[in-house]
Short mmCIF file of C-alpha atoms in Angstrom, two decimals:
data_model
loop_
_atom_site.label_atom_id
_atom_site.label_comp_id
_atom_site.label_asym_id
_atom_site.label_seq_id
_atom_site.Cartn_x
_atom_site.Cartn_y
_atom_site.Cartn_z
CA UNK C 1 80.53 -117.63 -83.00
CA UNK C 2 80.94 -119.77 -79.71
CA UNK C 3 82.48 -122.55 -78.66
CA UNK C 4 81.48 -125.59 -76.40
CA UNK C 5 84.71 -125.90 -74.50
CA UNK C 6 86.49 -123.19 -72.01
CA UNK C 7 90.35 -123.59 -72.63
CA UNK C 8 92.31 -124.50 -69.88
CA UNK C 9 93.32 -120.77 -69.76
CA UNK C 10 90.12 -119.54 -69.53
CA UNK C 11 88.65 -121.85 -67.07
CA UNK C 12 91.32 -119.77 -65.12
CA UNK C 13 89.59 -116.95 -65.75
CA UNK C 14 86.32 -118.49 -64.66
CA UNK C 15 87.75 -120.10 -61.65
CA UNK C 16 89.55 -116.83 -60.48
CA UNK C 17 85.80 -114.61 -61.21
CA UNK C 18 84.21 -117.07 -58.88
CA UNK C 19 86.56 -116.88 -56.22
CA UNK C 20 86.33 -113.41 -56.35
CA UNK C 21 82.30 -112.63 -56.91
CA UNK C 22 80.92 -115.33 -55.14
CA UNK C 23 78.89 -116.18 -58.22
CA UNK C 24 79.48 -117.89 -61.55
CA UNK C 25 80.26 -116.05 -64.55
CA UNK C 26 77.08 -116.42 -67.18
CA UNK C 27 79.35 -115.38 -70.30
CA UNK C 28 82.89 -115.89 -71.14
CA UNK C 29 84.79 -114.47 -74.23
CA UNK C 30 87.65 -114.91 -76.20
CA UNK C 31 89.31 -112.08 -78.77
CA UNK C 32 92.76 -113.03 -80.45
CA UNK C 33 95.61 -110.93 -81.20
CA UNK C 34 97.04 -110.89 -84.73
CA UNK C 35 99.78 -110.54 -86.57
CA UNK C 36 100.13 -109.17 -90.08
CA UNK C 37 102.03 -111.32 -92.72
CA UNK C 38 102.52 -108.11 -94.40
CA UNK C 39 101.21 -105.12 -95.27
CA UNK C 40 102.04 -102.79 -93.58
CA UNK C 41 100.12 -99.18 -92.82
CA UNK C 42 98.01 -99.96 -96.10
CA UNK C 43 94.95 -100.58 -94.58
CA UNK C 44 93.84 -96.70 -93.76
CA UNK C 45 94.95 -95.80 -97.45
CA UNK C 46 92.47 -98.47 -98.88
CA UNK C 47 95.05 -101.04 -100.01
CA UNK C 48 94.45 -104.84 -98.47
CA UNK C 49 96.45 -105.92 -95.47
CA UNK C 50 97.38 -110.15 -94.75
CA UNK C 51 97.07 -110.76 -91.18
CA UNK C 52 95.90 -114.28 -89.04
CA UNK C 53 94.91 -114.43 -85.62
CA UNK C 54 97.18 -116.09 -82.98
CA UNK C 55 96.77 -118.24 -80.50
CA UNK C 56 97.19 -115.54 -77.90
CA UNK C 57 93.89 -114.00 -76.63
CA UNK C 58 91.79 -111.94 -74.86
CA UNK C 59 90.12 -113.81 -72.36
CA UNK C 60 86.51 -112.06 -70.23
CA UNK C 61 84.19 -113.59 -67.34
CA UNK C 62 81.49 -111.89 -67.07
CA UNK C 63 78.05 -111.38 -65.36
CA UNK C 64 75.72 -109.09 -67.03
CA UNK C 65 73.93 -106.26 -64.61
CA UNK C 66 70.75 -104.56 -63.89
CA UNK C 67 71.64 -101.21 -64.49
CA UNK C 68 73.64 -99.45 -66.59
CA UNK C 69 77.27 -99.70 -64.78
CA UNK C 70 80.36 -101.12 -66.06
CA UNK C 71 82.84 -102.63 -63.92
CA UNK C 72 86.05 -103.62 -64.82
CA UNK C 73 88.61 -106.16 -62.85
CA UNK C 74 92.01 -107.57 -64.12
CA UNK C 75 93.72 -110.70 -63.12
CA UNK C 76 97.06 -108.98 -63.77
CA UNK C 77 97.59 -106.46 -60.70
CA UNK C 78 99.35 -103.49 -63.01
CA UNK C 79 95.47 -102.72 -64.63
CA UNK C 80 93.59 -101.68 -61.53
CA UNK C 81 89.83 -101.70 -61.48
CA UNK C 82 88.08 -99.20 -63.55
CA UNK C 83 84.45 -98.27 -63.46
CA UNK C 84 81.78 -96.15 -65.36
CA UNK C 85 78.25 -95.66 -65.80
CA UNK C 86 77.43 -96.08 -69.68
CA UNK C 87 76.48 -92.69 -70.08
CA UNK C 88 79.46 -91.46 -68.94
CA UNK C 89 81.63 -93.74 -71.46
CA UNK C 90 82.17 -90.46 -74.06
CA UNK C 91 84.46 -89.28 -71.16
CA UNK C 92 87.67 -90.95 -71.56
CA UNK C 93 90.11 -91.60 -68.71
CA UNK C 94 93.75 -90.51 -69.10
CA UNK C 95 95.80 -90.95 -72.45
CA UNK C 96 96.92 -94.74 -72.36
CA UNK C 97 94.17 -95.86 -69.42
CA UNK C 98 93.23 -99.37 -70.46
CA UNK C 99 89.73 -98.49 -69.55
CA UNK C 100 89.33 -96.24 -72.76
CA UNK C 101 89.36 -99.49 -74.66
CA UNK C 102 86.43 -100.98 -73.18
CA UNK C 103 84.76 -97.48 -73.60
CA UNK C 104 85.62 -97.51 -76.91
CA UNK C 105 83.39 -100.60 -77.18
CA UNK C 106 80.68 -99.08 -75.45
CA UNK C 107 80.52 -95.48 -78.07
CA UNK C 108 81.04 -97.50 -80.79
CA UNK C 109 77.82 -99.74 -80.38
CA UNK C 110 75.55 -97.28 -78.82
CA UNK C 111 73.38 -96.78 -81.83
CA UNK C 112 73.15 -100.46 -81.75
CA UNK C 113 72.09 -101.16 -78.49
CA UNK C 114 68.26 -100.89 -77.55
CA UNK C 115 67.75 -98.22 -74.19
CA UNK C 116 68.06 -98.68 -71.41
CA UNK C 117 71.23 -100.76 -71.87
CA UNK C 118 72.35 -102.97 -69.38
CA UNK C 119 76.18 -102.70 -68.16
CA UNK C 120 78.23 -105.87 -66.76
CA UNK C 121 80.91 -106.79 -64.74
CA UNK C 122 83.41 -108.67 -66.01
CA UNK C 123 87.42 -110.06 -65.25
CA UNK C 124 89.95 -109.77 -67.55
CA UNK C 125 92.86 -111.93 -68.48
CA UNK C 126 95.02 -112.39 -71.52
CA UNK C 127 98.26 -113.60 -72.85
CA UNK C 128 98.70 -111.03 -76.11
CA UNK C 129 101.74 -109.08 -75.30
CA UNK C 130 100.48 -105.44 -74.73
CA UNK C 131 102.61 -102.55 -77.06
CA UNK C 132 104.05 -105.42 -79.04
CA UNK C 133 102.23 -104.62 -82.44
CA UNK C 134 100.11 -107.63 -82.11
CA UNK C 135 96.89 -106.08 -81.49
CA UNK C 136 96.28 -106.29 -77.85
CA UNK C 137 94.32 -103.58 -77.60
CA UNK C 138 91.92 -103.99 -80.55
CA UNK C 139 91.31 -107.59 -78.88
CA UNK C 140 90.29 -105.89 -75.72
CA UNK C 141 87.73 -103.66 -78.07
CA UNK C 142 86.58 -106.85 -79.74
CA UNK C 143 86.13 -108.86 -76.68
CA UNK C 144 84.15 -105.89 -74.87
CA UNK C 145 82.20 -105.65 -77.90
CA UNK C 146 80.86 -108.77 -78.04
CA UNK C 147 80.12 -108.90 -74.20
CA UNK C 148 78.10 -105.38 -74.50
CA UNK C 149 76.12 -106.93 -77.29
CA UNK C 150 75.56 -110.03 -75.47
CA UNK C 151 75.03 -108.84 -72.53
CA UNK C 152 72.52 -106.57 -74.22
CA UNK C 153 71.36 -109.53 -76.41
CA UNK C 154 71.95 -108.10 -79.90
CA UNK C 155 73.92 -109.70 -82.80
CA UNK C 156 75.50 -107.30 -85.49
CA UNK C 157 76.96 -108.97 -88.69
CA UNK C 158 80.67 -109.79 -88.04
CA UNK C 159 81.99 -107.61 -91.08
CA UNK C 160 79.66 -104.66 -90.33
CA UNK C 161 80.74 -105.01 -86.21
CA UNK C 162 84.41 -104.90 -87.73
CA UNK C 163 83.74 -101.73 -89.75
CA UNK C 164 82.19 -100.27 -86.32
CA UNK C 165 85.00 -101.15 -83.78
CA UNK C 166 87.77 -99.60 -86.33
CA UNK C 167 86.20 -96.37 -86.26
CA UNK C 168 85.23 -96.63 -82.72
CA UNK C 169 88.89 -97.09 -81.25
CA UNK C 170 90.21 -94.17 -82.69
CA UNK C 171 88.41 -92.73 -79.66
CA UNK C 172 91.88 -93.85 -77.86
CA UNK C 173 93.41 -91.35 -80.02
CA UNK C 174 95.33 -93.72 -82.70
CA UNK C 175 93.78 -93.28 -86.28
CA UNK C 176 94.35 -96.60 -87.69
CA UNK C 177 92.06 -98.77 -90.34
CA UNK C 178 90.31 -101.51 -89.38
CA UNK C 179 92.66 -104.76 -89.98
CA UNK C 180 93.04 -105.58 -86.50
CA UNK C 181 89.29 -105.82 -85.91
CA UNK C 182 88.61 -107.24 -89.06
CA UNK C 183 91.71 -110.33 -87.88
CA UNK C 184 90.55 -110.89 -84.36
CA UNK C 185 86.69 -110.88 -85.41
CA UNK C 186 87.74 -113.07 -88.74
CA UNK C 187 90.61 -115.53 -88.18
CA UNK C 188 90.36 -118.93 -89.16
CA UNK C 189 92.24 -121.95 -88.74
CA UNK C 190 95.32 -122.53 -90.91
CA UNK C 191 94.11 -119.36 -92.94
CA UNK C 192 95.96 -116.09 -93.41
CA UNK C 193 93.24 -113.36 -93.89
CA UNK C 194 93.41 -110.90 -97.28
CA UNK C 195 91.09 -107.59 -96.22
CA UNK C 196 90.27 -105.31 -98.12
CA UNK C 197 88.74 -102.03 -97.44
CA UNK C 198 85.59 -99.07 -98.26
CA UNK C 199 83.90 -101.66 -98.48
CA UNK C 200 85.59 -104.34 -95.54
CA UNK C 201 86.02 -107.67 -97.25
CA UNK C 202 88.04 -110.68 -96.52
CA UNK C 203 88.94 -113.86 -98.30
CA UNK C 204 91.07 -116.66 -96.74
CA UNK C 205 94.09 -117.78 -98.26
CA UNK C 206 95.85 -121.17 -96.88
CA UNK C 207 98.97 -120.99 -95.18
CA UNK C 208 101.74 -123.42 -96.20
CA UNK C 209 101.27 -126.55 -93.98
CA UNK C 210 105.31 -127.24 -94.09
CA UNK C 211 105.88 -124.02 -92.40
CA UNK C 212 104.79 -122.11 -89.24
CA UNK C 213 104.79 -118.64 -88.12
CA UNK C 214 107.13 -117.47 -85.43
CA UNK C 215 106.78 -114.21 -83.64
CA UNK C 216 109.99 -113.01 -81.98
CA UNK C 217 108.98 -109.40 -79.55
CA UNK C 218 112.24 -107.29 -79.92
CA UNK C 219 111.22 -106.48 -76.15
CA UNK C 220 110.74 -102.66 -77.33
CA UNK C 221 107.85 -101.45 -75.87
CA UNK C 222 105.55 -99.74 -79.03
CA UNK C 223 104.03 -97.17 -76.00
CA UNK C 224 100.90 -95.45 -76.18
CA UNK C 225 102.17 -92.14 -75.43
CA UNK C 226 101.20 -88.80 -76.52
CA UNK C 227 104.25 -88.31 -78.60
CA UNK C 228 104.34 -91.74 -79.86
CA UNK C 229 100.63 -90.94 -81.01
CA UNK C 230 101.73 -88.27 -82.66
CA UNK C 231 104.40 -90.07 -84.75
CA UNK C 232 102.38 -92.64 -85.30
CA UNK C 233 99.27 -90.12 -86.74
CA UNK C 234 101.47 -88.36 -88.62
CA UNK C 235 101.84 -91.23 -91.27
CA UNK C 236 97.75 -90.88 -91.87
CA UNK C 237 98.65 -87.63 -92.33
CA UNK C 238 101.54 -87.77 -94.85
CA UNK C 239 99.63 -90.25 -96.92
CA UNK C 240 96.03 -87.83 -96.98
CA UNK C 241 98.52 -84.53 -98.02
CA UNK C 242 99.95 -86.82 -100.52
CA UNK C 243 96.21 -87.46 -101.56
CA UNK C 244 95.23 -84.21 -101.80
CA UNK C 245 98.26 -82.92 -103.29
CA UNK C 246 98.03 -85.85 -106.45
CA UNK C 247 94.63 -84.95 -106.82
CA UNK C 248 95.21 -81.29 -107.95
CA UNK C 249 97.36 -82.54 -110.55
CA UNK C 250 95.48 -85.21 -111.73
CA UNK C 251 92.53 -82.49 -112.53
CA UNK C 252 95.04 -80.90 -114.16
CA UNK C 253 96.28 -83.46 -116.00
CA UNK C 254 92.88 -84.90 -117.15
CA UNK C 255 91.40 -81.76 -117.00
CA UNK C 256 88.55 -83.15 -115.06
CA UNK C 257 88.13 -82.85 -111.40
CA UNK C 258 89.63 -85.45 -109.58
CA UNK C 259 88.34 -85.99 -105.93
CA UNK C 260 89.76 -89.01 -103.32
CA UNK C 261 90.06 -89.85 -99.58
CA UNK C 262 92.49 -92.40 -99.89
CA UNK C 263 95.91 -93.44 -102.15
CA UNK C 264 94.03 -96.21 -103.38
CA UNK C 265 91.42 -94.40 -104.81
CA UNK C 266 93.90 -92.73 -107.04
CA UNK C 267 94.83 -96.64 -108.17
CA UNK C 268 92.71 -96.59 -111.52
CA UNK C 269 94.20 -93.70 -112.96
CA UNK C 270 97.37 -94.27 -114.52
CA UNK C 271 100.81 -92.58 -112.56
CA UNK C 272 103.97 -92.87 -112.98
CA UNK C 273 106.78 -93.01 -110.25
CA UNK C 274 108.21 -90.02 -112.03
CA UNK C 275 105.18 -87.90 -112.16
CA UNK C 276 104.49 -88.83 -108.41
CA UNK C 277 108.29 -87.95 -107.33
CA UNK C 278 107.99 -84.68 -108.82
CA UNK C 279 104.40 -83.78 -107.07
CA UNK C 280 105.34 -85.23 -103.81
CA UNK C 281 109.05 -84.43 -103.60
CA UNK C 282 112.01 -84.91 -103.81
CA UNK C 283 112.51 -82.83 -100.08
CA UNK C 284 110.17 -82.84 -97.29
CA UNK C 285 108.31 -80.20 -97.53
CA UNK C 286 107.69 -77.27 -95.22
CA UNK C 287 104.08 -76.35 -94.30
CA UNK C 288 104.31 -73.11 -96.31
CA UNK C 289 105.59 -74.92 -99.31
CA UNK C 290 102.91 -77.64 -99.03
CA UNK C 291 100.09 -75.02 -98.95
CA UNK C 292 101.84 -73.28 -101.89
CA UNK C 293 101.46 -76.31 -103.84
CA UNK C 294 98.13 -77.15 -103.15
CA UNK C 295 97.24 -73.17 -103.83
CA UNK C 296 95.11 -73.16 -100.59
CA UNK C 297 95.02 -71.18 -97.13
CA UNK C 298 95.90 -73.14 -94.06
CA UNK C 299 92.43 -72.48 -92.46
CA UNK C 300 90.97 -74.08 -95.92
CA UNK C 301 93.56 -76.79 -95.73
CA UNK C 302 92.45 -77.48 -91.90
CA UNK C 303 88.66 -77.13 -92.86
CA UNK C 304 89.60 -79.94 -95.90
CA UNK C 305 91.62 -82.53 -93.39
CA UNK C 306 88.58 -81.78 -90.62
CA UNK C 307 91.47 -80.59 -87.71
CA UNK C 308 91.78 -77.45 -85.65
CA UNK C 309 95.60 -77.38 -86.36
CA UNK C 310 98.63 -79.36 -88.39
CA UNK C 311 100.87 -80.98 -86.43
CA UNK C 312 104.55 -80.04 -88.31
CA UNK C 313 106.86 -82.35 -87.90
CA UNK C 314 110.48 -81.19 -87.34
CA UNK C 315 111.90 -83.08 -90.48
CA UNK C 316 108.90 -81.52 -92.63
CA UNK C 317 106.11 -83.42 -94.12
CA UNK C 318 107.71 -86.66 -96.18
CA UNK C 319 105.08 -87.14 -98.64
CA UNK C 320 107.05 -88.91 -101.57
CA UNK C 321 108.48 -91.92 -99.15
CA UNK C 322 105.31 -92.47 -97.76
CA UNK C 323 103.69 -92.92 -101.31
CA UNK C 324 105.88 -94.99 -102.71
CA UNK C 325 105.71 -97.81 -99.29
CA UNK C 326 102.21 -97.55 -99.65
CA UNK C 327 101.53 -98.21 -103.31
CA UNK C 328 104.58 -100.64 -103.47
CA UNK C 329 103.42 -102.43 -100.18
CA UNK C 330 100.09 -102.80 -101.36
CA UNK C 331 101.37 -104.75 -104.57
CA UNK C 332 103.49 -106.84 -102.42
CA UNK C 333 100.31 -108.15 -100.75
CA UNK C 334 98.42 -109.32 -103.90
CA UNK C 335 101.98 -110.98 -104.55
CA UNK C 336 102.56 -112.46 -101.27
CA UNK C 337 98.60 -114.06 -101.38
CA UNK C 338 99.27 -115.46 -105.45
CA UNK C 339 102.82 -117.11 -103.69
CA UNK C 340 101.12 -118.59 -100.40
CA UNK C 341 98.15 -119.94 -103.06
CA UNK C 342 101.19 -121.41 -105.14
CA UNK C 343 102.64 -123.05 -101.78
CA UNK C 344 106.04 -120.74 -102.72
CA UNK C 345 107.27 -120.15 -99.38
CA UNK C 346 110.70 -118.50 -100.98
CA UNK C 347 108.89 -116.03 -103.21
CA UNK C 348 106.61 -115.04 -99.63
CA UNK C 349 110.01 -114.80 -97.80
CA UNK C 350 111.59 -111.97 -100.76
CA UNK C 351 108.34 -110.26 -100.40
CA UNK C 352 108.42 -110.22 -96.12
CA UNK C 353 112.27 -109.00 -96.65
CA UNK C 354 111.43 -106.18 -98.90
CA UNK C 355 108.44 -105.33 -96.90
CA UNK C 356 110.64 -104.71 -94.19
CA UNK C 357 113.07 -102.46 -95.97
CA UNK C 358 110.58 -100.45 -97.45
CA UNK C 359 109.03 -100.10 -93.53
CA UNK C 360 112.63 -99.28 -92.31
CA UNK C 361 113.86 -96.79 -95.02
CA UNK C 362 110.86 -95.24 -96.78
CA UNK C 363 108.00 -95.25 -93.46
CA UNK C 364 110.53 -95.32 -90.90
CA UNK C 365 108.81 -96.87 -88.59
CA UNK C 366 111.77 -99.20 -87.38
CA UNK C 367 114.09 -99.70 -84.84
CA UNK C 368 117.54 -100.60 -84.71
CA UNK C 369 116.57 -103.62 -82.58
CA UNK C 370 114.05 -104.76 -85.44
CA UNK C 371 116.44 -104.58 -87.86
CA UNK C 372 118.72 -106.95 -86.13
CA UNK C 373 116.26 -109.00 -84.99
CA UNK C 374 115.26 -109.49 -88.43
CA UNK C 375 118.68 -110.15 -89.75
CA UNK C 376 119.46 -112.78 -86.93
CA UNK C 377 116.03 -114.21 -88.18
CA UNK C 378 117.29 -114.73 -91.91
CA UNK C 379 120.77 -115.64 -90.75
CA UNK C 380 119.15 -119.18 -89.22
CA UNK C 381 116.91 -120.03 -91.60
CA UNK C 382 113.61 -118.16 -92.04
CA UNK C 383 111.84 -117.94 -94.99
CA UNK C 384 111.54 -114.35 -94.44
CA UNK C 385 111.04 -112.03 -91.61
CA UNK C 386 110.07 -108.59 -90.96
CA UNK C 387 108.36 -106.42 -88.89
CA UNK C 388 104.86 -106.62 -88.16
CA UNK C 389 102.41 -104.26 -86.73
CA UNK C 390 102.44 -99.88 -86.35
CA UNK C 391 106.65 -99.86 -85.94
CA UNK C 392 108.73 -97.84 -83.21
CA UNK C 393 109.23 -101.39 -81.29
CA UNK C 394 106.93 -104.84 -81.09
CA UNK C 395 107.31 -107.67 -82.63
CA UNK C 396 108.71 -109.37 -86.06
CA UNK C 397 107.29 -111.96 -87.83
CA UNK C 398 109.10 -114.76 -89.58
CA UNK C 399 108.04 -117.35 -91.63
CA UNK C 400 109.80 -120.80 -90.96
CA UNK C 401 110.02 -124.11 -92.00
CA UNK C 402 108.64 -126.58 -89.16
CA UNK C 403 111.14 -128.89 -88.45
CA UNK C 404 113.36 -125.63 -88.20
CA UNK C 405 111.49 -123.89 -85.48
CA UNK C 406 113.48 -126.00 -82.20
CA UNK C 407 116.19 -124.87 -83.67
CA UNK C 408 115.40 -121.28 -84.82
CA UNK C 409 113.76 -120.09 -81.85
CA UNK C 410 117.06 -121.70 -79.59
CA UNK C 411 119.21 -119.34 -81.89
CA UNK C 412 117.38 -116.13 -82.11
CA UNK C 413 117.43 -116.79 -78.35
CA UNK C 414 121.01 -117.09 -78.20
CA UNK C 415 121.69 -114.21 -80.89
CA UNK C 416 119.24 -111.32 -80.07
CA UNK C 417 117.83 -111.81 -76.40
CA UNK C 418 120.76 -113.47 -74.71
CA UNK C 419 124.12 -111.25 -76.70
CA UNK C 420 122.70 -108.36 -78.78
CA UNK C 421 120.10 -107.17 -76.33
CA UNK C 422 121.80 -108.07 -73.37
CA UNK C 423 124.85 -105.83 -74.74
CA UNK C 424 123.00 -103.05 -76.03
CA UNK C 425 119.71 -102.73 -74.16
CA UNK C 426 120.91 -104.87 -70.97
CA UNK C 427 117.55 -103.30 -69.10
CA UNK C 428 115.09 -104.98 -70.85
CA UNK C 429 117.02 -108.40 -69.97
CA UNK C 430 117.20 -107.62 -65.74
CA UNK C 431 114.29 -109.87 -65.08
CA UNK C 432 115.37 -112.58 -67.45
CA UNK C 433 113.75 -113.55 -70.78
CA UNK C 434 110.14 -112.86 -70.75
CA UNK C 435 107.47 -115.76 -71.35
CA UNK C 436 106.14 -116.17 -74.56
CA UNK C 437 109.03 -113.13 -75.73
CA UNK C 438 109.71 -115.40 -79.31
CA UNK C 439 106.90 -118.30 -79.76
CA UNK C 440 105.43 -120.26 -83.26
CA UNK C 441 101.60 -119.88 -83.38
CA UNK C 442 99.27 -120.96 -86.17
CA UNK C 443 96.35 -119.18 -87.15
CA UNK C 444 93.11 -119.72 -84.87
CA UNK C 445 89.30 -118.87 -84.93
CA UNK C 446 88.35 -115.44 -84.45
CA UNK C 447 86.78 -113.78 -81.64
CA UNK C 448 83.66 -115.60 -79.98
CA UNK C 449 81.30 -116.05 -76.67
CA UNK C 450 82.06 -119.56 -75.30
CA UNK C 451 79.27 -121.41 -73.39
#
């Protein structure tokens, strides 16, 4: 995909490469962040996800090289310059280092790419909020991905590159499944996106012209730590022992085997809530009661899941919660796309608000400061509102009637940034409101090279 005309944002970009190189830039990209409507942590289970892109992007000027290095310069000063020949990209920098994104690119197309491939160097800019559960980082993959191939001058089909890039980014060490690619690569205008997975597929459903969507960052950072990996692996996790676990008494029940990856696979065969609560709960479970149920070693249970060791969490293994998001979630989003198709913004709101209680109280994955900003969203006027992206901080998203948004925005202002946050997280407020901290977007092209 390209397009004719640099934005004034990324004529920036290109300005700021030539006053740095001393030549022009001969490609410049563009990746968008996205958010997710809803659907939250479906997407590695198999169930369909409904994100757009935003109008907050990656931007990349670029020259491509002679040889096989990669250099990489950022107009913001707190990403310093990071370099790497391409054989060398299978070596990852430090947990975090925004330089493993770009070599997650790099692995993830190296079957693709004819040898000897040619490196680049290349300046990066963007406006998508980094650990704010918009996707910032899967933009940076995308954008990189499409400079190697150009760079390299190779096209791969945009659904098959999406398939790629989702497995290549777990090389950063989150395990995630392939809607944030699949958004950034896919977004149209005025179109929410409905993917669905094993096989990738996505359909476009309209977004109600009356309303717009309005992304408020609760201004708690989402962090790319090692324990907020963990936490945030541990939910694949959950869900594949719940798989595994449902599969042993399904070939018990239908006396035939019954063999899955993912919760969705298990959709066709009939299950009740009552059978699942009593294979998956009603307690966490303990590692020594989860291997007693599945009647199975731990070194045959680690050979199964493909790991050297299981990570335990403290509070045990939560199987039953999990399940019951996921499958519930996942029947939200064919509701949510049948109410945006029947321009019924109320019956979208009901299904954002119970989205986000089922993401608060059965996945856990929010915060106190979501929850309020969520609340404060309702209170004046969304539609419905809830949080979007992995959890453990980012953003919310709310959907809102346009000749509201002034108005909303001033009062979430007032109400979350200004007295609740102010109050109870006063640190996050020492430098003043951030730009762009709450802002209405539509939904925008996907990813491209712009000539």
């Amino acid at each position: 995909m390209t397009t004719a005309t640099p934005s004034p944002e990324m004529q920036r970009v290109q300005k700021e490469f030539l006053h740095r190189f001393a030549v022009p830039a001969d490609a410049l990209i563009r990746a968008p962040g996205r958010v997710n409507l809803i659907g939250e942590h479906t997407d590695y289970n198999g169930y369909p996800v409904l994100p757009l892109a935003i109008d907050r992007e990656i931007r990349i000027a670029a020259i491509r090289r002679s040889d096989d290095q990669v250099r990489l310069h950022n107009c913001r000063r707190a990403f310093g310059e990071r370099s790497f020949a391409l054989s060398e990209a299978a070596v990852p920098f430090t947990l975090g280092d925004w330089g493993n994104y770009a070599k997650a690119a790099m692995i993830g197309l190296q079957d693709r790419i004819p040898h000897p491939a040619r490196g680049f160097t290349a300046l990066f800019d963007g406006a998508v909020p980094p650990a704010a559960g918009l996707s910032s980082s899967s933009a940076l993959v995308v954008a990189c991905a499409l400079l190697f191939l150009h760079v390299n001058e190779v096209q791969v089909d945009r659904l098959e590159l999406a398939e790629l890039l989702a497995r290549a980014e777990q090389f950063v060490g989150t395990a995630g499944g392939g809607m944030d690619q699949a958004a950034s690569l896919l977004g149209r205008p005025g179109h929410a996106l409905k993917i669905d997975f094993f096989p990738l597929r996505v359909r476009p459903v309209a977004l109600p012209g009356a309303y717009r969507v309005v992304i408020c960052n609760s201004l708690i950072a989402a962090p790319k730590t090692e324990s907020a990996l963990l936490e945030y692996n541990r939910r694949p996790l959950e869900c594949r022992l719940a798989v595994l676990l449902l599969c042993r008494y399904l070939s018990h029940k239908t006396g035939r085997p019954v063999s899955a990856q993912r919760l969705a696979d298990l959709a066709a065969i009939p299950l009740t809530e009552e059978e699942a609560a009593s294979v998956l709960g009603p307690n966490p479970l303990s590692p020594a009661q989860l291997l007693d149920r599945l009647q199975m070693s731990l070194p045959e249970l680690l050979r199964i899941l493909d790991r050297a060791a299981l990570p335990t969490p403290a509070d045990g293994f939560k199987l039953l919660p999990r399940y019951l998001h996921v499958v519930h979630e996942a029947a939200r989003v064919q509701a949510a796309c049948q109410a945006l198709e029947q321009g019924d913004a109320e019956a979208m709101g009901r299904l954002m608000e119970a989205s986000h209680a089922s993401c608060r109280s059965l996945y856990e994955i929010s915060t106190a400061e979501l929850d309020r900003l969520v609340e404060i969203a309702l209170e004046h006027g969304a539609a419905g509102s809830r949080l979007t992206g992995a959890g453990f901080g980012g953003c919310t998203v709310s959907l809102v009637a346009r000749e509201k948004v002034h108005d909303f925005i001033a009062a979430v202002t007032r109400d979350y940034y200004e007295t609740f946050l102010a109050k109870h997280k006063p640190e996050t407020m020492e430098n003043g409101l951030p730009q762009d901290a709450i802002f209405a977007t539509d939904a925008v092209a996907g990813a491209g090279l712009i000539l």
